[in-house]
PDB file of C-alpha atoms in Angstrom:
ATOM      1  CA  UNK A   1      -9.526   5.644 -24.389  1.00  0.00           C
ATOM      2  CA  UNK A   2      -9.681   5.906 -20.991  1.00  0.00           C
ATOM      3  CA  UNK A   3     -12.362   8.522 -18.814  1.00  0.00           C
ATOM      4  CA  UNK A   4     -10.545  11.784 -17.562  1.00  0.00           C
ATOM      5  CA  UNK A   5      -9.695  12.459 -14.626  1.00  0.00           C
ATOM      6  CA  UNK A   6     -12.128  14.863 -13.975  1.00  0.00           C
ATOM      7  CA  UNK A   7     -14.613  12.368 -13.935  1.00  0.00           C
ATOM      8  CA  UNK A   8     -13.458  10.999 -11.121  1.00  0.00           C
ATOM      9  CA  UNK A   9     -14.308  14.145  -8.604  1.00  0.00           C
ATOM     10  CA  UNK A  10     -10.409  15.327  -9.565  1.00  0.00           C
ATOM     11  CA  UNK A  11      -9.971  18.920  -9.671  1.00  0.00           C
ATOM     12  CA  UNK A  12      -7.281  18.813 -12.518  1.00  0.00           C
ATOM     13  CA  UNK A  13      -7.040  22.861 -12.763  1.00  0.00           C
ATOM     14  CA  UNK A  14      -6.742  22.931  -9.069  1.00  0.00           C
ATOM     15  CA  UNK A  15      -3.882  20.302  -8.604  1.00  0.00           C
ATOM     16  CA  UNK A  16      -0.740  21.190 -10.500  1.00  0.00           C
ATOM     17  CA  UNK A  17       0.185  17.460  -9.662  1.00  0.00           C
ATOM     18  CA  UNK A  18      -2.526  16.329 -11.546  1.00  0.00           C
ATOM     19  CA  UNK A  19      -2.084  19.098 -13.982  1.00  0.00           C
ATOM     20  CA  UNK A  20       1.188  17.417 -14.679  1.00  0.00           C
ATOM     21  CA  UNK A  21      -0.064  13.929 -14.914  1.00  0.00           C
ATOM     22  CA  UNK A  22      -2.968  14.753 -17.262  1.00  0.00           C
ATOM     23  CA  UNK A  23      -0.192  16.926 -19.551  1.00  0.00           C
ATOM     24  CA  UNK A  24       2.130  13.913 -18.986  1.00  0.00           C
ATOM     25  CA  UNK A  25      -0.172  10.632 -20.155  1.00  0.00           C
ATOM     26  CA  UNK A  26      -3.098  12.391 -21.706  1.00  0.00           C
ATOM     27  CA  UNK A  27      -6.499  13.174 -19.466  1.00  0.00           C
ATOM     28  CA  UNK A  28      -7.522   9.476 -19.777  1.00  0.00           C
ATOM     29  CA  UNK A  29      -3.895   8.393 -18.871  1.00  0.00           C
ATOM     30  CA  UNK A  30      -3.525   6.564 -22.515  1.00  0.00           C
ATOM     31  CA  UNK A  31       0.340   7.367 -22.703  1.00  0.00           C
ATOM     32  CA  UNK A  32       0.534   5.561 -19.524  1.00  0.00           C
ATOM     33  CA  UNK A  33       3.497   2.638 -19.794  1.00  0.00           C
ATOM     34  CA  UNK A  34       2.210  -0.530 -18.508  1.00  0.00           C
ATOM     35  CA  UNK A  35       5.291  -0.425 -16.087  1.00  0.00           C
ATOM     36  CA  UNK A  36       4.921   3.050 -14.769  1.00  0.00           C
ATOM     37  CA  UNK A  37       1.321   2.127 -14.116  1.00  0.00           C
ATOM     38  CA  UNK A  38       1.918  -0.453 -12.082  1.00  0.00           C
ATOM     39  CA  UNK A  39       4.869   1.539 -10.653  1.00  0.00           C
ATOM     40  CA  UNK A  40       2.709   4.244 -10.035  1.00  0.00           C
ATOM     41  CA  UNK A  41       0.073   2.184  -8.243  1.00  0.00           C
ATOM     42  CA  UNK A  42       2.408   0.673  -6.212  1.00  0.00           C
ATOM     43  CA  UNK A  43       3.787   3.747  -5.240  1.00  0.00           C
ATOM     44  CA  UNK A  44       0.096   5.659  -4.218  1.00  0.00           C
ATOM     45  CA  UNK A  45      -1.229   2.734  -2.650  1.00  0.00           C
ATOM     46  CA  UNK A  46       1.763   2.546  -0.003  1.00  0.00           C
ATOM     47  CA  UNK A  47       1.243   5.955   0.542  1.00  0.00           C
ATOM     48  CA  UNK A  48      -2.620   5.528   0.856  1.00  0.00           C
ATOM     49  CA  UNK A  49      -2.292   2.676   2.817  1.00  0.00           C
ATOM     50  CA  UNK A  50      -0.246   5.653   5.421  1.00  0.00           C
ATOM     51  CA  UNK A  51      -2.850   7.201   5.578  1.00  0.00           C
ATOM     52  CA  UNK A  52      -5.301   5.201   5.866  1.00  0.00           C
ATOM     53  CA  UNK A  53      -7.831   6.351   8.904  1.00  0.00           C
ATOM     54  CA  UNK A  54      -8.485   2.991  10.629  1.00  0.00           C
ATOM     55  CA  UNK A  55      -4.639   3.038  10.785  1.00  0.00           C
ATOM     56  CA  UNK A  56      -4.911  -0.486  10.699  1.00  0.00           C
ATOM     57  CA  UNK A  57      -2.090  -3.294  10.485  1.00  0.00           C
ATOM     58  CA  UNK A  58      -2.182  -5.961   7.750  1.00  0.00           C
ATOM     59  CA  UNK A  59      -4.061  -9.272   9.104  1.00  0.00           C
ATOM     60  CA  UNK A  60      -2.153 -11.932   9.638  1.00  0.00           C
ATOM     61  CA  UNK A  61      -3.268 -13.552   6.159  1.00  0.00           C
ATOM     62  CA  UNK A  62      -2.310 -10.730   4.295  1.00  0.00           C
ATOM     63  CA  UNK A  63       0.930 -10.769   5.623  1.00  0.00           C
ATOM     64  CA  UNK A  64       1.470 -14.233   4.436  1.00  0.00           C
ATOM     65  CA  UNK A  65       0.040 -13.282   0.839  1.00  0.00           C
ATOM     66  CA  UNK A  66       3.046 -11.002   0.887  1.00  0.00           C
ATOM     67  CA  UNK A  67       5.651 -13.440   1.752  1.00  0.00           C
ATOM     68  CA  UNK A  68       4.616 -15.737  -0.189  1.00  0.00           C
ATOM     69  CA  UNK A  69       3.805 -13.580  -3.547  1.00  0.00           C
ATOM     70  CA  UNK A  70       6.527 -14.333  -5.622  1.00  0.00           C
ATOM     71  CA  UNK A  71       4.769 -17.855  -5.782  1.00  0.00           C
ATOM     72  CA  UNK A  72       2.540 -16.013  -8.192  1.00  0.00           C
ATOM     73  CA  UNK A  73       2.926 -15.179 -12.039  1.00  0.00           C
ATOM     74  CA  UNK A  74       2.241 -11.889 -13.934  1.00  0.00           C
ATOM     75  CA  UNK A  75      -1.447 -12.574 -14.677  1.00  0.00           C
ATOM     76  CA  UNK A  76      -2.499 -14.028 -11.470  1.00  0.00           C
ATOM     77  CA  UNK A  77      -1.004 -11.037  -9.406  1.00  0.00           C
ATOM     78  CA  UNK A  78      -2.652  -8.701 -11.724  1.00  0.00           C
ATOM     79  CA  UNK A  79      -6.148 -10.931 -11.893  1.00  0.00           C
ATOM     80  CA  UNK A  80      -6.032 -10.490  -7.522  1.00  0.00           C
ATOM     81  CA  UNK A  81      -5.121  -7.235  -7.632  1.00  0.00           C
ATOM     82  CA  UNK A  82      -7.979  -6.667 -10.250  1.00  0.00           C
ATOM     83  CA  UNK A  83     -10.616  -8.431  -8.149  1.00  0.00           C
ATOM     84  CA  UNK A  84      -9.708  -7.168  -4.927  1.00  0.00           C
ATOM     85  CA  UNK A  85     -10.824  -4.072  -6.713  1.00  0.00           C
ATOM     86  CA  UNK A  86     -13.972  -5.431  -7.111  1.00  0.00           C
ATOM     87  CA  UNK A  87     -15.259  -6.829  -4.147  1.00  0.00           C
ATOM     88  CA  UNK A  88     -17.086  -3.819  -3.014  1.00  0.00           C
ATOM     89  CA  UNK A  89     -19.055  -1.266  -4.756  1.00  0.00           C
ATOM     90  CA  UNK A  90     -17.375   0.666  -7.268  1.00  0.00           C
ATOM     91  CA  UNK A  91     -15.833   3.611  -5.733  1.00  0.00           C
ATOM     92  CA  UNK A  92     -14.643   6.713  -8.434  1.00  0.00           C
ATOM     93  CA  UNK A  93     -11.889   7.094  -6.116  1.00  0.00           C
ATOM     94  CA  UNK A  94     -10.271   3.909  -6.671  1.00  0.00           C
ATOM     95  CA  UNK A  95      -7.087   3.877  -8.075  1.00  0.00           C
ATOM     96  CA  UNK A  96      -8.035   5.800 -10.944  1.00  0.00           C
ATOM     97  CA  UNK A  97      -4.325   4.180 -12.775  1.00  0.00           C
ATOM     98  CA  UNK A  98      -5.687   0.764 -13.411  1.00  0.00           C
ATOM     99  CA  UNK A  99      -7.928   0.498 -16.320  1.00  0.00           C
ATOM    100  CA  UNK A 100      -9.522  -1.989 -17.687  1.00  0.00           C
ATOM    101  CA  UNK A 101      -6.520  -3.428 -20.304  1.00  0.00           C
ATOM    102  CA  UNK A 102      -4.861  -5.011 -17.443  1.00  0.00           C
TER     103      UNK A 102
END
């Protein structure tokens, strides 16, 4: 079972967004599909990555990670997405959709 939401600094009763999400898949986001997830993730993180406040352009060597990702498989995309996570101090505001089954 997966923490709620609320312990991650998110106002549930304040957001009707996350009211939704928490009604949808369950505080802890158990009912979550392994595809929406992902989906999901994929989704915020663009957005994130908008508004980012270094509004910053991908290095170089990210930008070849990305053409060259389909040279990946399942696992080792997830396993780098999973480490990039990580690298730095754990941050409660990190996407809050991963959890630790992947």
């Amino acid at each position: 079972m997966g923490k709620p939401l609320g312990f991650y600094s998110l106002d549930v009763f304040a957001n009707s967004l996350l009211m939704d999400i928490a009604e949808t898949w369950g505080d802890g986001l158990d009912n979550l599909t392994e595809a929406d997830k992902l989906w999901l993730i994929a989704r915020i993180a663009h957005e994130a990555w908008q508004q980012e406040p270094t509004n910053s352009a991908p290095t170089d060597e990210a930008s070849e990670v990305v053409d060259r990702i389909a040279e990946l498989s399942y696992h080792e995309k997830l396993t780098l997405f999973y480490h990039s996570r990580q690298r730095k101090k754990r941050n409660p505001h990190n996407l809050v959709l991963l959890k630790s089954s992947l």
